[in-house]
Short mmCIF file of C-alpha atoms in Angstrom, two decimals:
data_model
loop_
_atom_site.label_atom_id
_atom_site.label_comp_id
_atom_site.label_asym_id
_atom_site.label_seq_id
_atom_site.Cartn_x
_atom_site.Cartn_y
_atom_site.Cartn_z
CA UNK Q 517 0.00 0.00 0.00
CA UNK Q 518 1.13 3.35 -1.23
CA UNK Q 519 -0.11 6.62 0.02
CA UNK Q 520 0.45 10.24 -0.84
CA UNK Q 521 -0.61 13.78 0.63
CA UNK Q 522 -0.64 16.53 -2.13
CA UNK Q 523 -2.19 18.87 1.19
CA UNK Q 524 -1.81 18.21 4.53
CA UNK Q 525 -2.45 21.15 6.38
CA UNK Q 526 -4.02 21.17 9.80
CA UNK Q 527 -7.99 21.91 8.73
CA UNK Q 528 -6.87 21.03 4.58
CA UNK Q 529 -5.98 17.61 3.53
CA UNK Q 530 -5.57 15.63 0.12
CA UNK Q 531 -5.15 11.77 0.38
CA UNK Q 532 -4.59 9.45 -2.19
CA UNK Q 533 -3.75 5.88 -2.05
CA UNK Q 534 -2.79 2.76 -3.46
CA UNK Q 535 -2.49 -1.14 -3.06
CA UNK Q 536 -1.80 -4.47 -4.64
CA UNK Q 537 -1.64 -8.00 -3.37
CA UNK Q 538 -0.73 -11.22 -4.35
CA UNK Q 539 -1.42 -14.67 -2.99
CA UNK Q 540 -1.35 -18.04 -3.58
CA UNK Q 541 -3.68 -20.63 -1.79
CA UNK Q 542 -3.03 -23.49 0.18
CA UNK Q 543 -2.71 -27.00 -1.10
CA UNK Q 544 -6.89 -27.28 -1.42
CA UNK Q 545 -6.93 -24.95 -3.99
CA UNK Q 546 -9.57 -23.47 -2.55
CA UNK Q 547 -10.85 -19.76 -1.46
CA UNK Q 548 -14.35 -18.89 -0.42
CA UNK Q 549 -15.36 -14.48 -0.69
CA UNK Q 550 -18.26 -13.70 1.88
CA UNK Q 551 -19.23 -10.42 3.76
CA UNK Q 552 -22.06 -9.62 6.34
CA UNK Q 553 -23.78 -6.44 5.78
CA UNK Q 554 -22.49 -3.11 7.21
CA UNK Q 555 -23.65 -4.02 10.65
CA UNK Q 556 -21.96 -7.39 12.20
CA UNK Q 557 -24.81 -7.53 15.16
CA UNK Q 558 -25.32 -10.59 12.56
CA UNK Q 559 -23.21 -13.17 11.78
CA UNK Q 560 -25.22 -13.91 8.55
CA UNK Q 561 -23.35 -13.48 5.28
CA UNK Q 562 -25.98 -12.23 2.56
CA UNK Q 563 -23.13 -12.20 -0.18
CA UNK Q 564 -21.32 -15.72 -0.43
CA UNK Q 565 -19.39 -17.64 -3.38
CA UNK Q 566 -19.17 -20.48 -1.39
CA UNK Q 567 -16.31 -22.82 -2.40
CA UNK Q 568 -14.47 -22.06 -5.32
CA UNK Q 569 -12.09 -24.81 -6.54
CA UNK Q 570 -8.93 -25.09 -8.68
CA UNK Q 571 -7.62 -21.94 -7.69
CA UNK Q 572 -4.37 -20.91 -7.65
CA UNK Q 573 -4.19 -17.45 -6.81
CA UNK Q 574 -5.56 -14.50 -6.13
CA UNK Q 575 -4.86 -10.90 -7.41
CA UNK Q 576 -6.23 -7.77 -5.41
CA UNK Q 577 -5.68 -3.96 -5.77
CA UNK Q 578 -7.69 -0.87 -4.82
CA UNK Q 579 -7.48 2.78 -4.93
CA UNK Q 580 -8.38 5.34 -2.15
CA UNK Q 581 -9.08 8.83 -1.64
CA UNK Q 582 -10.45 11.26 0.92
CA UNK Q 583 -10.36 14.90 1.36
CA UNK Q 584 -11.00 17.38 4.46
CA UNK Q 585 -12.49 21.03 4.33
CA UNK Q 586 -12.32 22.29 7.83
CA UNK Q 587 -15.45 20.29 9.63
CA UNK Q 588 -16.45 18.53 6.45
CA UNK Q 589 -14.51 15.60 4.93
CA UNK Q 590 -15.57 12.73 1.99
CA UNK Q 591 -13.48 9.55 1.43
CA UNK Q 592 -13.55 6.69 -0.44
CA UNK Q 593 -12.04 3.63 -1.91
CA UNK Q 594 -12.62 0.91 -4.45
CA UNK Q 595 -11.57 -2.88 -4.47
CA UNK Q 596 -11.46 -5.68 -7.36
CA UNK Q 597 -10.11 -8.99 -6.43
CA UNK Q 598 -9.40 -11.79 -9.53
CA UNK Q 599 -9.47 -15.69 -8.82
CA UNK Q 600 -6.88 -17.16 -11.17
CA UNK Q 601 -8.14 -21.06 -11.93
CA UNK Q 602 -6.55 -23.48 -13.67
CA UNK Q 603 -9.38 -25.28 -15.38
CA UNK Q 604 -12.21 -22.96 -15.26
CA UNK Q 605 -12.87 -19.47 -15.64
CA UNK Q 606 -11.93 -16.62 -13.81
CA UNK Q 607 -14.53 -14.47 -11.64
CA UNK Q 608 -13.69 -11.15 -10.36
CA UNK Q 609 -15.40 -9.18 -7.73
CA UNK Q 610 -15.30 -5.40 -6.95
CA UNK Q 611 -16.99 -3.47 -3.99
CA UNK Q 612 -16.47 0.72 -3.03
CA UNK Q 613 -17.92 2.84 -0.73
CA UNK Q 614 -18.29 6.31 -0.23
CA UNK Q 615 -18.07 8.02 3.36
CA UNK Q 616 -18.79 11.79 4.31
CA UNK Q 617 -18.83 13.80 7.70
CA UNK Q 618 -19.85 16.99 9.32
CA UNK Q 619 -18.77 18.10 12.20
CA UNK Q 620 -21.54 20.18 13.79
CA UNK Q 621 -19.35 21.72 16.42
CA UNK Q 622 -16.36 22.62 14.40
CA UNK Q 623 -14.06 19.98 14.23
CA UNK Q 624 -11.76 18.79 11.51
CA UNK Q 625 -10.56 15.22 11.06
CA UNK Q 626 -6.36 14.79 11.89
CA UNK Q 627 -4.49 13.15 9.54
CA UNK Q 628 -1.32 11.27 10.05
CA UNK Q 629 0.77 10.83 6.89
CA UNK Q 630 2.45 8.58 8.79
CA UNK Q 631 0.58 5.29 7.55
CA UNK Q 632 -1.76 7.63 5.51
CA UNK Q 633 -4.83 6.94 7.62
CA UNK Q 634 -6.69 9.61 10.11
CA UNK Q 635 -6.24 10.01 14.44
CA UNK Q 636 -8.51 10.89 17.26
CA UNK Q 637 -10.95 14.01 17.73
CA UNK Q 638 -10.00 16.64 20.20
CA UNK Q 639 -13.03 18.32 21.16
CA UNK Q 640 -12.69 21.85 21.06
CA UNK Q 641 -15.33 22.28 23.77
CA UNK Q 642 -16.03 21.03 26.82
CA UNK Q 643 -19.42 19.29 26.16
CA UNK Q 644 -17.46 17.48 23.22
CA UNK Q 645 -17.68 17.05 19.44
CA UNK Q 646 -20.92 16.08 17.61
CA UNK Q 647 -20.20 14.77 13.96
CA UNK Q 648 -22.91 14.06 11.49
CA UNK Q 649 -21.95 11.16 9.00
CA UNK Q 650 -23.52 8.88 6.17
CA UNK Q 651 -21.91 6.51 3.94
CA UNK Q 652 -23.04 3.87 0.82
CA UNK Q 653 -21.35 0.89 -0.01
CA UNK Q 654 -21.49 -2.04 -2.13
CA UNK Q 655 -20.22 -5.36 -2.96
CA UNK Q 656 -20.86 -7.74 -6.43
CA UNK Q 657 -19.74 -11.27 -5.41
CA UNK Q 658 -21.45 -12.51 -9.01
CA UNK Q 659 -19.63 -12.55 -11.61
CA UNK Q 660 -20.18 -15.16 -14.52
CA UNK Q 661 -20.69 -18.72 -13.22
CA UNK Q 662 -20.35 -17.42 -9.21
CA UNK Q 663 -24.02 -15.61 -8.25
CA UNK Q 664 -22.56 -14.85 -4.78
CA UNK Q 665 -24.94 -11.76 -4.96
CA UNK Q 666 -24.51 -8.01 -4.91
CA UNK Q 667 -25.50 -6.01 -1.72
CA UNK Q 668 -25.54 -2.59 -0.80
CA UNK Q 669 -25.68 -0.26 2.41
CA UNK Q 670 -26.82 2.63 3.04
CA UNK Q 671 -26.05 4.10 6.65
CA UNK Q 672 -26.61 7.12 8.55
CA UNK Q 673 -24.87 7.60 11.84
CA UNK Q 674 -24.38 11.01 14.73
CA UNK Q 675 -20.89 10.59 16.91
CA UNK Q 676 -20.84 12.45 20.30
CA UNK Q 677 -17.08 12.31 20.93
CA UNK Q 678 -17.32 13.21 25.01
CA UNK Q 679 -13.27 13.56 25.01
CA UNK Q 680 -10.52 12.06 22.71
CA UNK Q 681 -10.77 9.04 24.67
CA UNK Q 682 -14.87 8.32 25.02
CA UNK Q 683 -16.87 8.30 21.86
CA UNK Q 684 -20.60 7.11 21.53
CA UNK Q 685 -22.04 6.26 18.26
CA UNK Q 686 -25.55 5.77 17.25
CA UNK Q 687 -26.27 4.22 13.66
CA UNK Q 688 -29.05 3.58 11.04
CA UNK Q 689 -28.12 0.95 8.39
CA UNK Q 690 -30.50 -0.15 5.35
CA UNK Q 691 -29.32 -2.97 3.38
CA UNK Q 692 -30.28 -3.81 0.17
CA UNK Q 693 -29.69 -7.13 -1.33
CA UNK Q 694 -30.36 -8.98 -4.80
CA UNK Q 695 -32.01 -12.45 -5.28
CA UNK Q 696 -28.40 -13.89 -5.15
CA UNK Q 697 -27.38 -12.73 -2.16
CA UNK Q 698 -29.23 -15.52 -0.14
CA UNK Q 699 -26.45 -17.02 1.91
CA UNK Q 700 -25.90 -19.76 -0.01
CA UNK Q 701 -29.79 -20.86 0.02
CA UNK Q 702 -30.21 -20.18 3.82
CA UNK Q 703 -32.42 -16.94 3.68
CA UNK Q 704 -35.12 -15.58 1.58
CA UNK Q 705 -34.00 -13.65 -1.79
CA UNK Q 706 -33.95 -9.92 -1.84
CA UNK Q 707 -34.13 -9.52 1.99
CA UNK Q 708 -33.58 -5.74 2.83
CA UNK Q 709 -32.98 -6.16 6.91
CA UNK Q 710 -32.79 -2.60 8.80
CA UNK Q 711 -30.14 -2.36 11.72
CA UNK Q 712 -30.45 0.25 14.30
CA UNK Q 713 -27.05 0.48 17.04
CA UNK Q 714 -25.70 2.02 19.41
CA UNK Q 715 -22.38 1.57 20.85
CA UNK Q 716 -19.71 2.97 23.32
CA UNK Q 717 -16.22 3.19 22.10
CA UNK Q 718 -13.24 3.78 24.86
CA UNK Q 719 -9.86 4.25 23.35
CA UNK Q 720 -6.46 4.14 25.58
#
């Protein structure tokens, strides 16, 4: 993975990224691509390929981005991974998402350009930061002969960040899935589940 910062400026940043991997699989030939949805309250995994045999390796690369504007920031990234078999063809899968933020109270998102990837929150008052988000994402696990399905998430969320330590998140998630992404056969097609959470992150 590759990362560079045309601006990095305290309240002004421009990310961009890169990576590539390689790998080969074991002596089963074998690799299996699931996902749950945005939420993992669940462990069920609408998008599966199940088994896929004779494979040798597997190629993966992805491209990333994200911006900050003072209290408002966007980032996102995309993904395709190839299956190289032997005997049989060759799927390929892709999935991106796309994440923005406000922060209500005047915050701006710190970036380290060290490891190209963004820190804590420092409230700037005393009753802490509030930060408005929403993001979409989607995965396509079908791809000729594979119907591991395509789903997609929508997901709304509000961060109270009480100090840089304490942050408590609250989030609304709809998922939307197509009649392959059944879990293999074990759910209904085209289930759209809704996930409401809440959760209490401490960091030290």
């Amino acid at each position: 993975r590759l990362t560079f910062a045309p601006i990095n400026q305290k309240t002004r940043t421009l990310h961009l990224g890169g990576a590539v991997s390689y790998r080969e699989t074991d002596n089963t030939d074998t690799v299996n691509f699931d996902s749950r949805p945005e939420s993992h309250l669940t462990d069920l995994k609408y998008v599966d390929t199940g088994t896929l045999a004779q494979v040798q390796n597997t190629l993966r690369f992805g491209v990333e981005a994200a911006a900050v504007w003072g209290p408002l920031s966007l980032q996102g990234e995309y993904i395709r991974t190839q299956a190289e078999r032997s005997r049989l063809d060759n799927p390929a899968f892709d999935g991106w998402y796309l994440y923005g933020s406000w922060f209500v109270t005047g915050e701006s998102r710190r970036y380290k350009h060290k490891g190209g990837k963004f820190g804590g929150i420092k409230p700037r008052s005393k009753y802490g930061a509030l930060e408005l988000a929403a993001r979409f994402s989607t995965l396509d696990l079908s791809d000729g002969l594979v119907t591991g399905g395509v789903a997609s998430n929508v997901t709304f969320g509000v961060n109270w960040y009480l100090n840089p330590n304490v942050r408590l998140m609250a989030n609304y998630v709809m998922i939307d899935n197509d009649a392959d992404a059944d879990a293999n056969g074990t759910v209904l097609p085209s289930d759209d589940p809704e996930a409401y959470q809440v959760r209490l992150q401490i960091h030290y």
